[in-house]
């Protein structure tokens, strides 16, 4: 072999070795993840209820599946409410049960499973959707998509029910908007007296403002009239920024071409740089809107995205790999994309399916100016505890003028954290000090925490975050004097 040929061969081999080093490690890591990503979670035992935390199991008298036929369902629900009240049995209301603190569980009581109750009608011209409370966003998006319409405000995934979303007053990636209550025209509600009433901003406004964000304590939401918005093709842009300049970067994004349709940030949770860099994903209406728009595709539920996410559990390298993939690959893969497609993500892409561990969401709201200071505290607090932070996304939420137990009393930034932890009572208790520390940090900066997750806040922290809480629960007892509608959120903070 000539010297020249030998050099070329060495060059090619070195190049292959470098490729193997870079991709081989990733391939090995992802293969290991595929082999260990277990789906061995035992089903909830018959006669018990639980939620997405899988830490709230309790024996209940019965889980009542609401019939899908509206007339049957309403007759049965009225009878059920009246007989439960007469017998002194407590009633909890369950949608997709993605709350994580027993908000759908009243031990020993009846659980209303609203999911079969999911019919809907759409007035496309008026952009009004009338929908029963058990419908999931994954049921609704295809219906809207066929008419060129989209959901105005929902969570960042499609697996949640309308009734549950309204009762926590959810929010997501919709940019420059208050939470979902702002999109509700009216509600039909079954009260604790066993009567069905309509409420809105002009009719029984007191009930309307308590049921929205009311955690199932004021009555059963049967049906909602929601304002919807046009679907549109969006281009995606990703901007990397140090967390110190996150808020000024948001300002310049809004200034350049007006507020985008959707926006979220992701803060790096890899060991280096831990919580100091962020990627902001901006979805803007594309200049050219094809007619018709590309139709909605089913949501992804597995594949490489899931492996990359689950591979970050307990692994610094896995977290780095995910951060790199988000930075380098994601922009190539997605854009352009319709608003509905962006909203049609499924929790199946990342959910924990193992029996021994669980993934718990936390969410803290802070004024935008306090964002870097809050992250300074998170960076201090989290590593002191046995917590594995898998994800931290950031969304903006506008002030909420519609609900009583409001988290967004002004424009705020929401920091949504996703932790992996053991699925045991001890494992859960071990994280109470971390949650309380994070709540104190948010409170010290004029912020608060979101209510649908673990009930780890002290009563004092709840009162500091939600000063209207005492009046909210007093009004609950005025609407529901026999305290028929109950759950663990109420038994923890309501009395
Ligand atoms: C992985 C994950 C991601 C999440 N993402 C987001 C997000 O992006 N944004 C956000 O805001 N929240 C988010 N959440 C938090 C929150 O728990 C969900 O928004 C909410 O639970 C969604 O609805 P659901 O159908 O699961 O409600 P459920 O958990 O079933 O119920 C929630 C509350 O609503 C009440 N309720 C349910 N149906 C009715 C009804 N018909 N009438 C009266 N009360 C009712 C229940 O009693 C309960 O108190 C997330 C939670 C998880 C676990």
Short mmCIF file of C-alpha atoms and ligand atoms in Angstrom, two decimals:
data_model
loop_
_atom_site.label_atom_id
_atom_site.label_comp_id
_atom_site.label_asym_id
_atom_site.label_seq_id
_atom_site.Cartn_x
_atom_site.Cartn_y
_atom_site.Cartn_z
CA UNK A 1 0.00 0.00 0.00
CA UNK A 2 1.31 3.43 -0.87
CA UNK A 3 1.84 6.02 1.84
CA UNK A 4 -0.98 8.10 0.33
CA UNK A 5 -3.44 5.19 0.43
CA UNK A 6 -2.45 4.32 3.98
CA UNK A 7 -3.09 7.95 5.03
CA UNK A 8 -6.53 7.92 3.40
CA UNK A 9 -7.36 4.61 5.09
CA UNK A 10 -6.24 5.92 8.48
CA UNK A 11 -8.32 9.07 7.88
CA UNK A 12 -11.43 7.07 7.02
CA UNK A 13 -10.96 4.72 9.99
CA UNK A 14 -10.43 7.65 12.36
CA UNK A 15 -13.56 9.33 11.02
CA UNK A 16 -15.56 6.11 11.55
CA UNK A 17 -14.10 5.76 15.04
CA UNK A 18 -15.18 9.32 15.89
CA UNK A 19 -18.68 8.61 14.51
CA UNK A 20 -18.83 5.42 16.55
CA UNK A 21 -17.69 7.30 19.63
CA UNK A 22 -20.34 9.98 19.17
CA UNK A 23 -23.27 7.89 17.98
CA UNK A 24 -22.19 4.58 19.47
CA UNK A 25 -22.59 5.90 22.99
CA UNK A 26 -25.98 7.35 22.13
CA UNK A 27 -27.05 4.11 20.43
CA UNK A 28 -25.87 2.07 23.40
CA UNK A 29 -27.66 4.35 25.85
CA UNK A 30 -30.92 4.28 23.89
CA UNK A 31 -30.75 0.50 23.46
CA UNK A 32 -30.28 0.12 27.21
CA UNK A 33 -33.25 2.44 27.76
CA UNK A 34 -35.40 0.41 25.36
CA UNK A 35 -34.56 -2.74 27.31
CA UNK A 36 -35.26 -1.19 30.71
CA UNK A 37 -38.27 1.04 29.90
CA UNK A 38 -40.64 -1.26 31.73
CA UNK A 39 -44.44 -1.24 31.45
CA UNK A 40 -45.09 -3.24 34.59
CA UNK A 41 -47.41 -0.90 36.46
CA UNK A 42 -50.13 -2.92 38.14
CA UNK A 43 -53.70 -1.82 37.46
CA UNK A 44 -55.59 -0.02 40.23
CA UNK A 45 -57.28 -2.77 42.31
CA UNK A 46 -61.05 -3.17 41.87
CA UNK A 47 -62.94 -1.14 44.46
CA UNK A 48 -60.17 1.48 44.68
CA UNK A 49 -59.48 4.81 43.06
CA UNK A 50 -56.16 6.52 42.35
CA UNK A 51 -54.77 9.22 40.08
CA UNK A 52 -51.77 9.79 37.80
CA UNK A 53 -49.42 10.01 40.79
CA UNK A 54 -50.27 6.37 41.65
CA UNK A 55 -49.69 7.46 45.26
CA UNK A 56 -53.32 8.17 46.18
CA UNK A 57 -54.91 4.72 46.17
CA UNK A 58 -57.98 4.51 48.41
CA UNK A 59 -60.94 2.15 48.74
CA UNK A 60 -64.15 3.72 47.47
CA UNK A 61 -67.78 2.61 47.61
CA UNK A 62 -68.12 2.54 43.83
CA UNK A 63 -66.83 4.10 40.62
CA UNK A 64 -69.85 5.15 38.59
CA UNK A 65 -69.32 5.30 34.84
CA UNK A 66 -71.61 7.99 33.53
CA UNK A 67 -73.60 6.73 30.52
CA UNK A 68 -72.77 8.42 27.24
CA UNK A 69 -76.42 9.04 26.32
CA UNK A 70 -77.10 12.61 27.53
CA UNK A 71 -80.67 12.02 28.77
CA UNK A 72 -79.74 8.79 30.61
CA UNK A 73 -76.61 10.37 32.02
CA UNK A 74 -78.35 13.43 33.36
CA UNK A 75 -81.23 11.42 34.89
CA UNK A 76 -78.76 9.03 36.53
CA UNK A 77 -76.55 11.84 37.80
CA UNK A 78 -79.47 13.73 39.36
CA UNK A 79 -80.65 10.52 41.13
CA UNK A 80 -77.11 9.76 42.25
CA UNK A 81 -76.52 13.22 43.72
CA UNK A 82 -79.85 13.16 45.57
CA UNK A 83 -79.41 9.63 46.95
CA UNK A 84 -75.74 10.22 47.93
CA UNK A 85 -76.78 13.34 49.81
CA UNK A 86 -79.63 11.50 51.54
CA UNK A 87 -77.21 8.70 52.57
CA UNK A 88 -74.43 11.09 53.60
CA UNK A 89 -72.00 9.54 51.06
CA UNK A 90 -69.27 11.76 49.61
CA UNK A 91 -68.93 12.27 45.85
CA UNK A 92 -65.70 12.92 43.99
CA UNK A 93 -65.58 13.71 40.29
CA UNK A 94 -62.98 12.23 37.92
CA UNK A 95 -61.98 13.13 34.39
CA UNK A 96 -58.70 11.78 33.01
CA UNK A 97 -57.29 11.78 36.60
CA UNK A 98 -54.07 13.53 35.75
CA UNK A 99 -54.25 15.60 38.89
CA UNK A 100 -51.73 14.14 41.33
CA UNK A 101 -52.91 14.75 44.89
CA UNK A 102 -56.15 12.82 45.30
CA UNK A 103 -58.22 15.65 43.78
CA UNK A 104 -60.49 12.99 42.24
CA UNK A 105 -60.55 10.74 45.32
CA UNK A 106 -62.79 10.82 48.42
CA UNK A 107 -61.95 7.66 50.41
CA UNK A 108 -65.06 5.56 51.03
CA UNK A 109 -67.12 7.72 48.69
CA UNK A 110 -68.52 7.44 45.19
CA UNK A 111 -66.38 8.44 42.20
CA UNK A 112 -68.12 9.82 39.11
CA UNK A 113 -66.19 8.74 36.04
CA UNK A 114 -67.17 11.44 33.55
CA UNK A 115 -65.14 10.09 30.60
CA UNK A 116 -67.96 8.32 28.72
CA UNK A 117 -69.92 11.63 28.65
CA UNK A 118 -68.26 13.20 25.61
CA UNK A 119 -70.68 14.34 22.87
CA UNK A 120 -70.12 17.69 21.19
CA UNK A 121 -71.61 20.06 18.62
CA UNK A 122 -69.75 22.79 16.82
CA UNK A 123 -71.10 26.06 15.46
CA UNK A 124 -68.20 26.72 13.07
CA UNK A 125 -69.53 30.09 11.99
CA UNK A 126 -69.78 31.44 15.52
CA UNK A 127 -66.65 29.49 16.54
CA UNK A 128 -68.46 27.99 19.52
CA UNK A 129 -68.01 24.41 20.67
CA UNK A 130 -70.61 22.91 22.99
CA UNK A 131 -69.00 19.88 24.58
CA UNK A 132 -69.75 17.45 27.39
CA UNK A 133 -67.32 17.36 30.28
CA UNK A 134 -65.87 13.89 29.72
CA UNK A 135 -64.51 14.67 26.24
CA UNK A 136 -60.71 14.65 26.00
CA UNK A 137 -58.82 17.15 23.87
CA UNK A 138 -57.81 14.15 21.74
CA UNK A 139 -61.55 13.72 20.95
CA UNK A 140 -62.03 17.42 20.26
CA UNK A 141 -58.99 18.32 18.13
CA UNK A 142 -59.95 16.07 15.16
CA UNK A 143 -63.49 17.54 15.12
CA UNK A 144 -62.18 21.10 15.13
CA UNK A 145 -59.43 20.28 12.64
CA UNK A 146 -61.97 19.20 10.02
CA UNK A 147 -63.55 22.67 10.24
CA UNK A 148 -60.28 24.62 10.19
CA UNK A 149 -60.59 25.44 13.90
CA UNK A 150 -58.52 24.84 17.00
CA UNK A 151 -58.66 24.94 20.81
CA UNK A 152 -57.88 28.41 22.18
CA UNK A 153 -56.31 27.34 25.50
CA UNK A 154 -55.51 23.84 26.71
CA UNK A 155 -52.63 21.95 28.33
CA UNK A 156 -49.49 21.01 26.44
CA UNK A 157 -50.88 17.49 25.81
CA UNK A 158 -54.19 16.16 24.54
CA UNK A 159 -55.06 13.57 27.21
CA UNK A 160 -57.10 15.73 29.58
CA UNK A 161 -60.86 16.03 29.95
CA UNK A 162 -62.78 19.25 29.50
CA UNK A 163 -64.30 18.97 33.00
CA UNK A 164 -60.91 18.42 34.64
CA UNK A 165 -59.26 21.17 32.57
CA UNK A 166 -61.94 23.70 33.57
CA UNK A 167 -61.84 22.62 37.22
CA UNK A 168 -58.08 23.24 37.53
CA UNK A 169 -58.35 26.22 35.12
CA UNK A 170 -55.55 24.85 32.96
CA UNK A 171 -53.11 26.69 30.76
CA UNK A 172 -50.51 25.65 28.20
CA UNK A 173 -48.46 26.96 25.31
CA UNK A 174 -51.02 29.38 23.91
CA UNK A 175 -49.09 32.63 24.08
CA UNK A 176 -50.32 35.90 25.50
CA UNK A 177 -53.53 34.44 26.95
CA UNK A 178 -55.13 33.95 30.35
CA UNK A 179 -55.99 30.39 31.47
CA UNK A 180 -58.83 28.38 29.91
CA UNK A 181 -61.62 30.05 31.93
CA UNK A 182 -61.24 33.05 29.61
CA UNK A 183 -62.50 30.91 26.71
CA UNK A 184 -65.67 29.67 28.45
CA UNK A 185 -69.00 31.26 27.47
CA UNK A 186 -71.26 29.21 29.74
CA UNK A 187 -71.50 25.99 31.73
CA UNK A 188 -74.26 23.54 32.59
CA UNK A 189 -73.71 22.36 36.14
CA UNK A 190 -75.40 19.78 38.36
CA UNK A 191 -75.49 21.31 41.83
CA UNK A 192 -75.34 19.63 45.24
CA UNK A 193 -79.15 20.06 45.46
CA UNK A 194 -79.52 17.79 42.45
CA UNK A 195 -80.66 20.48 40.00
CA UNK A 196 -79.13 21.31 36.64
CA UNK A 197 -78.44 25.01 36.07
CA UNK A 198 -76.72 27.15 33.47
CA UNK A 199 -74.16 29.70 34.61
CA UNK A 200 -72.06 32.31 32.83
CA UNK A 201 -70.57 35.75 33.43
CA UNK A 202 -74.12 37.17 33.34
CA UNK A 203 -76.16 34.37 34.89
CA UNK A 204 -75.34 32.87 38.31
CA UNK A 205 -71.91 34.49 38.00
CA UNK A 206 -71.05 33.49 41.57
CA UNK A 207 -71.35 29.80 40.70
CA UNK A 208 -69.53 30.30 37.35
CA UNK A 209 -66.47 31.91 38.96
CA UNK A 210 -66.25 29.22 41.66
CA UNK A 211 -66.84 26.17 39.44
CA UNK A 212 -64.07 27.30 37.07
CA UNK A 213 -60.90 26.44 38.97
CA UNK A 214 -63.17 24.89 41.63
CA UNK A 215 -61.61 21.39 41.79
CA UNK A 216 -64.98 19.61 41.62
CA UNK A 217 -66.21 21.09 44.91
CA UNK A 218 -69.19 23.15 43.65
CA UNK A 219 -71.03 20.72 41.39
CA UNK A 220 -70.62 18.48 38.36
CA UNK A 221 -69.78 20.31 35.14
CA UNK A 222 -71.94 18.58 32.55
CA UNK A 223 -71.30 20.70 29.50
CA UNK A 224 -69.29 23.76 28.50
CA UNK A 225 -69.59 26.24 25.70
CA UNK A 226 -66.03 27.07 24.60
CA UNK A 227 -64.85 29.76 22.22
CA UNK A 228 -62.47 28.27 19.66
CA UNK A 229 -59.94 29.87 17.29
CA UNK A 230 -58.76 29.29 13.71
CA UNK A 231 -56.27 26.51 13.09
CA UNK A 232 -53.19 27.79 11.26
CA UNK A 233 -49.90 26.65 9.82
CA UNK A 234 -47.00 27.78 11.98
CA UNK A 235 -43.28 28.01 11.42
CA UNK A 236 -41.10 27.09 14.36
CA UNK A 237 -38.06 28.96 15.46
CA UNK A 238 -35.80 28.03 18.36
CA UNK A 239 -33.79 30.61 20.24
CA UNK A 240 -31.14 29.73 22.78
CA UNK A 241 -30.62 32.12 25.66
CA UNK A 242 -28.98 32.24 29.09
CA UNK A 243 -31.73 32.27 31.73
CA UNK A 244 -30.69 35.79 32.84
CA UNK A 245 -31.81 37.18 29.48
CA UNK A 246 -34.88 34.93 29.09
CA UNK A 247 -37.37 37.71 29.80
CA UNK A 248 -35.71 40.34 27.60
CA UNK A 249 -35.55 37.73 24.81
CA UNK A 250 -39.30 37.17 25.22
CA UNK A 251 -39.79 40.91 24.86
CA UNK A 252 -37.79 41.02 21.64
CA UNK A 253 -39.73 38.03 20.24
CA UNK A 254 -43.01 39.87 20.85
CA UNK A 255 -41.57 43.08 19.42
CA UNK A 256 -40.43 41.35 16.20
CA UNK A 257 -43.70 40.72 14.39
CA UNK A 258 -46.10 40.77 17.35
CA UNK A 259 -46.89 38.02 19.85
CA UNK A 260 -46.51 34.53 18.33
CA UNK A 261 -49.36 31.99 18.41
CA UNK A 262 -47.64 29.60 20.76
CA UNK A 263 -44.45 29.74 22.75
CA UNK A 264 -42.67 27.75 25.40
CA UNK A 265 -39.22 27.61 26.90
CA UNK A 266 -37.22 24.64 28.05
CA UNK A 267 -34.46 25.08 30.62
CA UNK A 268 -31.49 22.72 30.46
CA UNK A 269 -31.67 20.11 33.26
CA UNK A 270 -28.41 18.35 32.26
CA UNK A 271 -25.72 18.55 34.98
CA UNK A 272 -23.77 21.05 32.90
CA UNK A 273 -25.16 23.67 32.36
CA UNK A 274 -27.78 22.93 35.08
CA UNK A 275 -30.63 25.44 34.85
CA UNK A 276 -28.59 28.22 33.28
CA UNK A 277 -29.55 27.97 29.61
CA UNK A 278 -32.91 27.85 27.91
CA UNK A 279 -34.29 27.19 24.46
CA UNK A 280 -37.38 29.18 23.52
CA UNK A 281 -39.59 27.56 20.88
CA UNK A 282 -41.64 30.12 18.99
CA UNK A 283 -44.55 29.16 16.73
CA UNK A 284 -45.56 31.98 14.37
CA UNK A 285 -48.35 32.01 11.82
CA UNK A 286 -46.72 31.10 8.48
CA UNK A 287 -46.83 33.77 5.78
CA UNK A 288 -48.49 31.33 3.35
CA UNK A 289 -51.51 29.39 4.61
CA UNK A 290 -52.30 26.44 2.29
CA UNK A 291 -55.95 25.62 1.64
CA UNK A 292 -56.78 23.14 3.03
CA UNK A 293 -54.24 22.95 5.87
CA UNK A 294 -52.40 19.63 6.33
CA UNK A 295 -54.81 17.34 8.19
CA UNK A 296 -54.23 16.32 11.80
CA UNK A 297 -52.02 13.27 12.22
CA UNK A 298 -52.47 10.89 15.18
CA UNK A 299 -50.23 11.75 18.11
CA UNK A 300 -46.93 9.96 18.50
CA UNK A 301 -46.95 7.60 21.46
CA UNK A 302 -43.51 6.01 21.38
CA UNK A 303 -40.41 5.68 19.25
CA UNK A 304 -37.17 7.58 19.50
CA UNK A 305 -38.66 10.63 21.28
CA UNK A 306 -39.86 8.43 24.14
CA UNK A 307 -36.51 6.65 24.39
CA UNK A 308 -34.63 9.94 24.49
CA UNK A 309 -36.92 11.21 27.27
CA UNK A 310 -37.04 8.02 29.36
CA UNK A 311 -33.28 7.64 28.87
CA UNK A 312 -32.82 10.86 30.85
CA UNK A 313 -34.13 9.22 34.06
CA UNK A 314 -31.26 8.80 36.51
CA UNK A 315 -28.68 9.65 33.84
CA UNK A 316 -26.66 12.84 33.41
CA UNK A 317 -25.58 11.62 29.97
CA UNK A 318 -29.22 10.92 29.03
CA UNK A 319 -30.15 14.48 30.02
CA UNK A 320 -27.28 15.89 27.92
CA UNK A 321 -28.35 13.75 24.96
CA UNK A 322 -31.91 15.05 25.23
CA UNK A 323 -30.73 18.67 25.45
CA UNK A 324 -28.49 18.21 22.39
CA UNK A 325 -31.30 16.53 20.46
CA UNK A 326 -33.64 19.41 21.30
CA UNK A 327 -31.02 21.96 20.21
CA UNK A 328 -29.74 20.33 17.06
CA UNK A 329 -32.34 17.94 15.68
CA UNK A 330 -35.77 19.21 16.71
CA UNK A 331 -35.77 22.37 14.55
CA UNK A 332 -35.13 20.25 11.44
CA UNK A 333 -37.86 17.78 12.22
CA UNK A 334 -41.00 19.75 13.02
CA UNK A 335 -41.40 22.99 11.08
CA UNK A 336 -43.82 23.96 9.51
CA UNK A 337 -46.61 22.46 11.59
CA UNK A 338 -50.26 23.26 12.27
CA UNK A 339 -51.40 24.64 15.59
CA UNK A 340 -53.58 21.53 16.06
CA UNK A 341 -50.63 19.22 15.44
CA UNK A 342 -48.62 21.07 18.07
CA UNK A 343 -51.48 20.67 20.54
CA UNK A 344 -51.98 17.01 19.69
CA UNK A 345 -49.08 15.70 21.80
CA UNK A 346 -49.72 12.74 24.05
CA UNK A 347 -48.41 12.03 27.55
CA UNK A 348 -47.71 8.50 26.25
CA UNK A 349 -44.55 9.96 24.70
CA UNK A 350 -42.97 10.46 28.11
CA UNK A 351 -45.17 8.90 30.84
CA UNK A 352 -43.70 6.60 33.45
CA UNK A 353 -45.09 3.06 33.12
CA UNK A 354 -43.05 1.36 35.82
CA UNK A 355 -44.48 0.08 39.06
CA UNK A 356 -41.63 1.13 41.31
CA UNK A 357 -41.21 4.81 40.40
CA UNK A 358 -43.52 7.64 39.44
CA UNK A 359 -43.16 11.03 37.77
CA UNK A 360 -44.63 14.02 39.55
CA UNK A 361 -45.32 17.46 38.13
CA UNK A 362 -44.67 20.66 40.09
CA UNK A 363 -45.53 24.11 38.88
CA UNK A 364 -44.53 27.48 40.28
CA UNK A 365 -45.64 30.92 39.08
CA UNK A 366 -43.42 33.97 39.41
CA UNK A 367 -43.53 37.54 38.13
CA UNK A 368 -41.35 37.71 34.96
CA UNK A 369 -38.78 40.00 36.61
CA UNK A 370 -38.22 37.38 39.34
CA UNK A 371 -37.54 34.54 36.88
CA UNK A 372 -33.69 34.44 37.17
CA UNK A 373 -33.84 34.88 40.97
CA UNK A 374 -36.29 32.01 41.27
CA UNK A 375 -34.07 29.78 39.15
CA UNK A 376 -31.11 30.72 41.39
CA UNK A 377 -33.10 29.29 44.30
CA UNK A 378 -34.21 26.19 42.37
CA UNK A 379 -30.55 25.54 41.52
CA UNK A 380 -29.76 25.66 45.25
CA UNK A 381 -32.76 23.71 46.54
CA UNK A 382 -33.22 20.77 44.16
CA UNK A 383 -29.73 19.18 44.43
CA UNK A 384 -30.08 19.05 48.24
CA UNK A 385 -32.89 16.50 47.91
CA UNK A 386 -33.27 12.98 46.49
CA UNK A 387 -34.98 14.36 43.40
CA UNK A 388 -34.37 13.64 39.75
CA UNK A 389 -35.45 16.68 37.72
CA UNK A 390 -36.30 15.44 34.22
CA UNK A 391 -37.78 18.51 32.65
CA UNK A 392 -38.39 22.20 33.21
CA UNK A 393 -40.57 24.14 30.78
CA UNK A 394 -41.60 27.76 31.00
CA UNK A 395 -44.84 29.33 29.77
CA UNK A 396 -46.32 32.77 30.10
CA UNK A 397 -49.84 33.21 31.43
CA UNK A 398 -51.86 36.41 31.34
CA UNK A 399 -53.88 37.68 34.32
CA UNK A 400 -57.09 35.71 34.94
CA UNK A 401 -60.13 37.93 35.53
CA UNK A 402 -62.60 35.02 35.66
CA UNK A 403 -62.01 32.67 38.59
CA UNK A 404 -62.01 33.11 42.36
CA UNK A 405 -59.24 30.67 43.34
CA UNK A 406 -56.97 32.20 40.73
CA UNK A 407 -53.25 31.54 40.39
CA UNK A 408 -52.70 34.20 37.72
CA UNK A 409 -53.69 37.33 39.64
CA UNK A 410 -51.43 39.17 37.16
CA UNK A 411 -49.22 38.26 34.19
CA UNK A 412 -46.86 35.54 35.35
CA UNK A 413 -44.30 33.04 34.13
CA UNK A 414 -45.06 29.41 34.95
CA UNK A 415 -42.18 26.99 35.58
CA UNK A 416 -43.37 23.42 35.11
CA UNK A 417 -41.05 20.78 36.58
CA UNK A 418 -41.21 17.05 36.13
CA UNK A 419 -39.53 14.86 38.76
CA UNK A 420 -38.92 11.13 38.88
CA UNK A 421 -39.22 9.63 42.37
CA UNK A 422 -39.82 6.28 44.08
CA UNK A 423 -43.48 5.25 44.14
CA UNK A 424 -43.52 4.72 47.89
CA UNK A 425 -44.90 6.70 50.82
CA UNK A 426 -41.32 7.20 52.15
CA UNK A 427 -40.05 8.31 48.75
CA UNK A 428 -42.87 10.81 48.56
CA UNK A 429 -42.36 12.07 52.13
CA UNK A 430 -38.66 12.57 51.42
CA UNK A 431 -39.59 15.22 48.84
CA UNK A 432 -41.94 17.23 51.05
CA UNK A 433 -39.13 19.55 52.25
CA UNK A 434 -38.07 20.20 48.64
CA UNK A 435 -41.61 21.12 47.57
CA UNK A 436 -42.04 23.35 50.60
CA UNK A 437 -38.68 24.99 49.91
CA UNK A 438 -39.65 25.68 46.29
CA UNK A 439 -43.02 27.10 47.40
CA UNK A 440 -41.29 29.39 49.91
CA UNK A 441 -38.92 30.51 47.15
CA UNK A 442 -41.84 31.35 44.85
CA UNK A 443 -43.73 33.11 47.67
CA UNK A 444 -40.66 35.16 48.63
CA UNK A 445 -40.58 36.53 45.07
CA UNK A 446 -44.28 37.40 44.90
CA UNK A 447 -45.27 34.16 43.16
CA UNK A 448 -47.20 31.02 44.08
CA UNK A 449 -47.62 27.36 43.18
CA UNK A 450 -50.19 25.41 41.15
CA UNK A 451 -52.76 23.33 43.03
CA UNK A 452 -53.41 20.07 41.08
CA UNK A 453 -50.28 18.24 42.23
CA UNK A 454 -48.97 16.68 45.48
CA UNK A 455 -50.58 18.21 48.56
CA UNK A 456 -47.22 18.95 50.16
CA UNK A 457 -47.78 22.65 50.87
CA UNK A 458 -48.48 23.46 54.51
CA UNK A 459 -51.82 25.10 55.31
CA UNK A 460 -49.89 28.32 55.96
CA UNK A 461 -48.25 28.15 52.54
CA UNK A 462 -51.64 27.51 50.92
CA UNK A 463 -53.08 30.56 52.72
CA UNK A 464 -50.11 32.73 51.71
CA UNK A 465 -50.35 31.66 48.07
CA UNK A 466 -54.16 31.79 47.90
CA UNK A 467 -55.36 34.43 50.39
CA UNK A 468 -58.88 34.06 48.95
CA UNK A 469 -58.84 30.34 49.89
CA UNK A 470 -60.80 30.69 53.16
CA UNK A 471 -63.60 32.63 51.45
CA UNK A 472 -63.55 30.14 48.55
CA UNK A 473 -64.13 27.20 50.90
CA UNK A 474 -66.77 29.13 52.89
CA UNK A 475 -68.63 29.70 49.60
CA UNK A 476 -68.29 25.98 48.83
CA UNK A 477 -70.17 25.22 52.05
CA UNK A 478 -72.83 27.79 51.12
CA UNK A 479 -73.39 26.05 47.73
CA UNK A 480 -72.92 22.57 49.21
CA UNK A 481 -73.91 22.70 52.93
CA UNK A 482 -73.81 18.91 53.37
CA UNK A 483 -70.28 18.82 51.87
CA UNK A 484 -71.35 16.24 49.31
CA UNK A 485 -68.56 17.05 46.83
CA UNK A 486 -65.27 16.14 48.43
CA UNK A 487 -61.74 15.07 47.61
CA UNK A 488 -58.35 15.04 49.28
CA UNK A 489 -57.60 18.61 48.21
CA UNK A 490 -60.69 19.69 50.18
CA UNK A 491 -59.95 17.52 53.22
CA UNK A 492 -56.38 18.89 53.34
CA UNK A 493 -56.97 22.63 52.90
CA UNK A 494 -60.73 23.17 53.04
CA UNK A 495 -61.55 22.73 56.70
C1 LIG B 1 -48.15 14.82 32.87
C2 LIG B 1 -49.03 15.96 33.23
C3 LIG B 1 -49.06 17.10 32.45
C4 LIG B 1 -49.86 18.18 32.81
N1 LIG B 1 -49.84 19.28 32.02
C5 LIG B 1 -50.57 20.35 32.37
C6 LIG B 1 -50.54 21.55 31.58
O1 LIG B 1 -49.85 21.64 30.56
N2 LIG B 1 -51.29 22.60 31.99
C7 LIG B 1 -52.08 22.56 33.11
O2 LIG B 1 -52.74 23.54 33.42
N3 LIG B 1 -52.12 21.44 33.85
C8 LIG B 1 -51.41 20.35 33.52
N4 LIG B 1 -51.45 19.23 34.29
C9 LIG B 1 -52.20 19.30 35.56
C10 LIG B 1 -53.64 18.93 35.74
O3 LIG B 1 -53.70 17.86 36.61
C11 LIG B 1 -54.50 18.74 34.50
O4 LIG B 1 -54.56 19.97 33.82
C12 LIG B 1 -55.92 18.30 34.85
O5 LIG B 1 -55.88 17.26 35.75
C13 LIG B 1 -56.56 17.90 33.60
O6 LIG B 1 -57.74 17.26 33.54
P1 LIG B 1 -58.09 15.76 33.97
O7 LIG B 1 -59.19 15.36 33.07
O8 LIG B 1 -56.94 14.89 34.12
O9 LIG B 1 -58.67 16.14 35.41
P2 LIG B 1 -58.83 15.23 36.70
O10 LIG B 1 -57.49 14.99 37.29
O11 LIG B 1 -59.68 14.07 36.42
O12 LIG B 1 -59.62 16.25 37.64
C14 LIG B 1 -59.04 17.44 38.06
C15 LIG B 1 -60.03 18.16 39.00
O13 LIG B 1 -61.20 18.48 38.27
C16 LIG B 1 -62.37 17.94 38.89
N5 LIG B 1 -63.28 17.53 37.81
C17 LIG B 1 -63.03 16.68 36.79
N6 LIG B 1 -64.11 16.59 35.98
C18 LIG B 1 -65.06 17.41 36.50
C19 LIG B 1 -66.40 17.74 36.14
N7 LIG B 1 -66.99 17.23 35.06
N8 LIG B 1 -67.07 18.59 36.94
C20 LIG B 1 -66.50 19.14 38.03
N9 LIG B 1 -65.25 18.86 38.44
C21 LIG B 1 -64.53 18.00 37.68
C22 LIG B 1 -61.86 16.79 39.72
O14 LIG B 1 -62.73 16.52 40.81
C23 LIG B 1 -60.50 17.29 40.17
O15 LIG B 1 -60.62 18.08 41.32
C24 LIG B 1 -50.68 18.13 33.97
C25 LIG B 1 -50.64 16.98 34.76
C26 LIG B 1 -49.83 15.90 34.40
C27 LIG B 1 -49.80 14.69 35.29
#
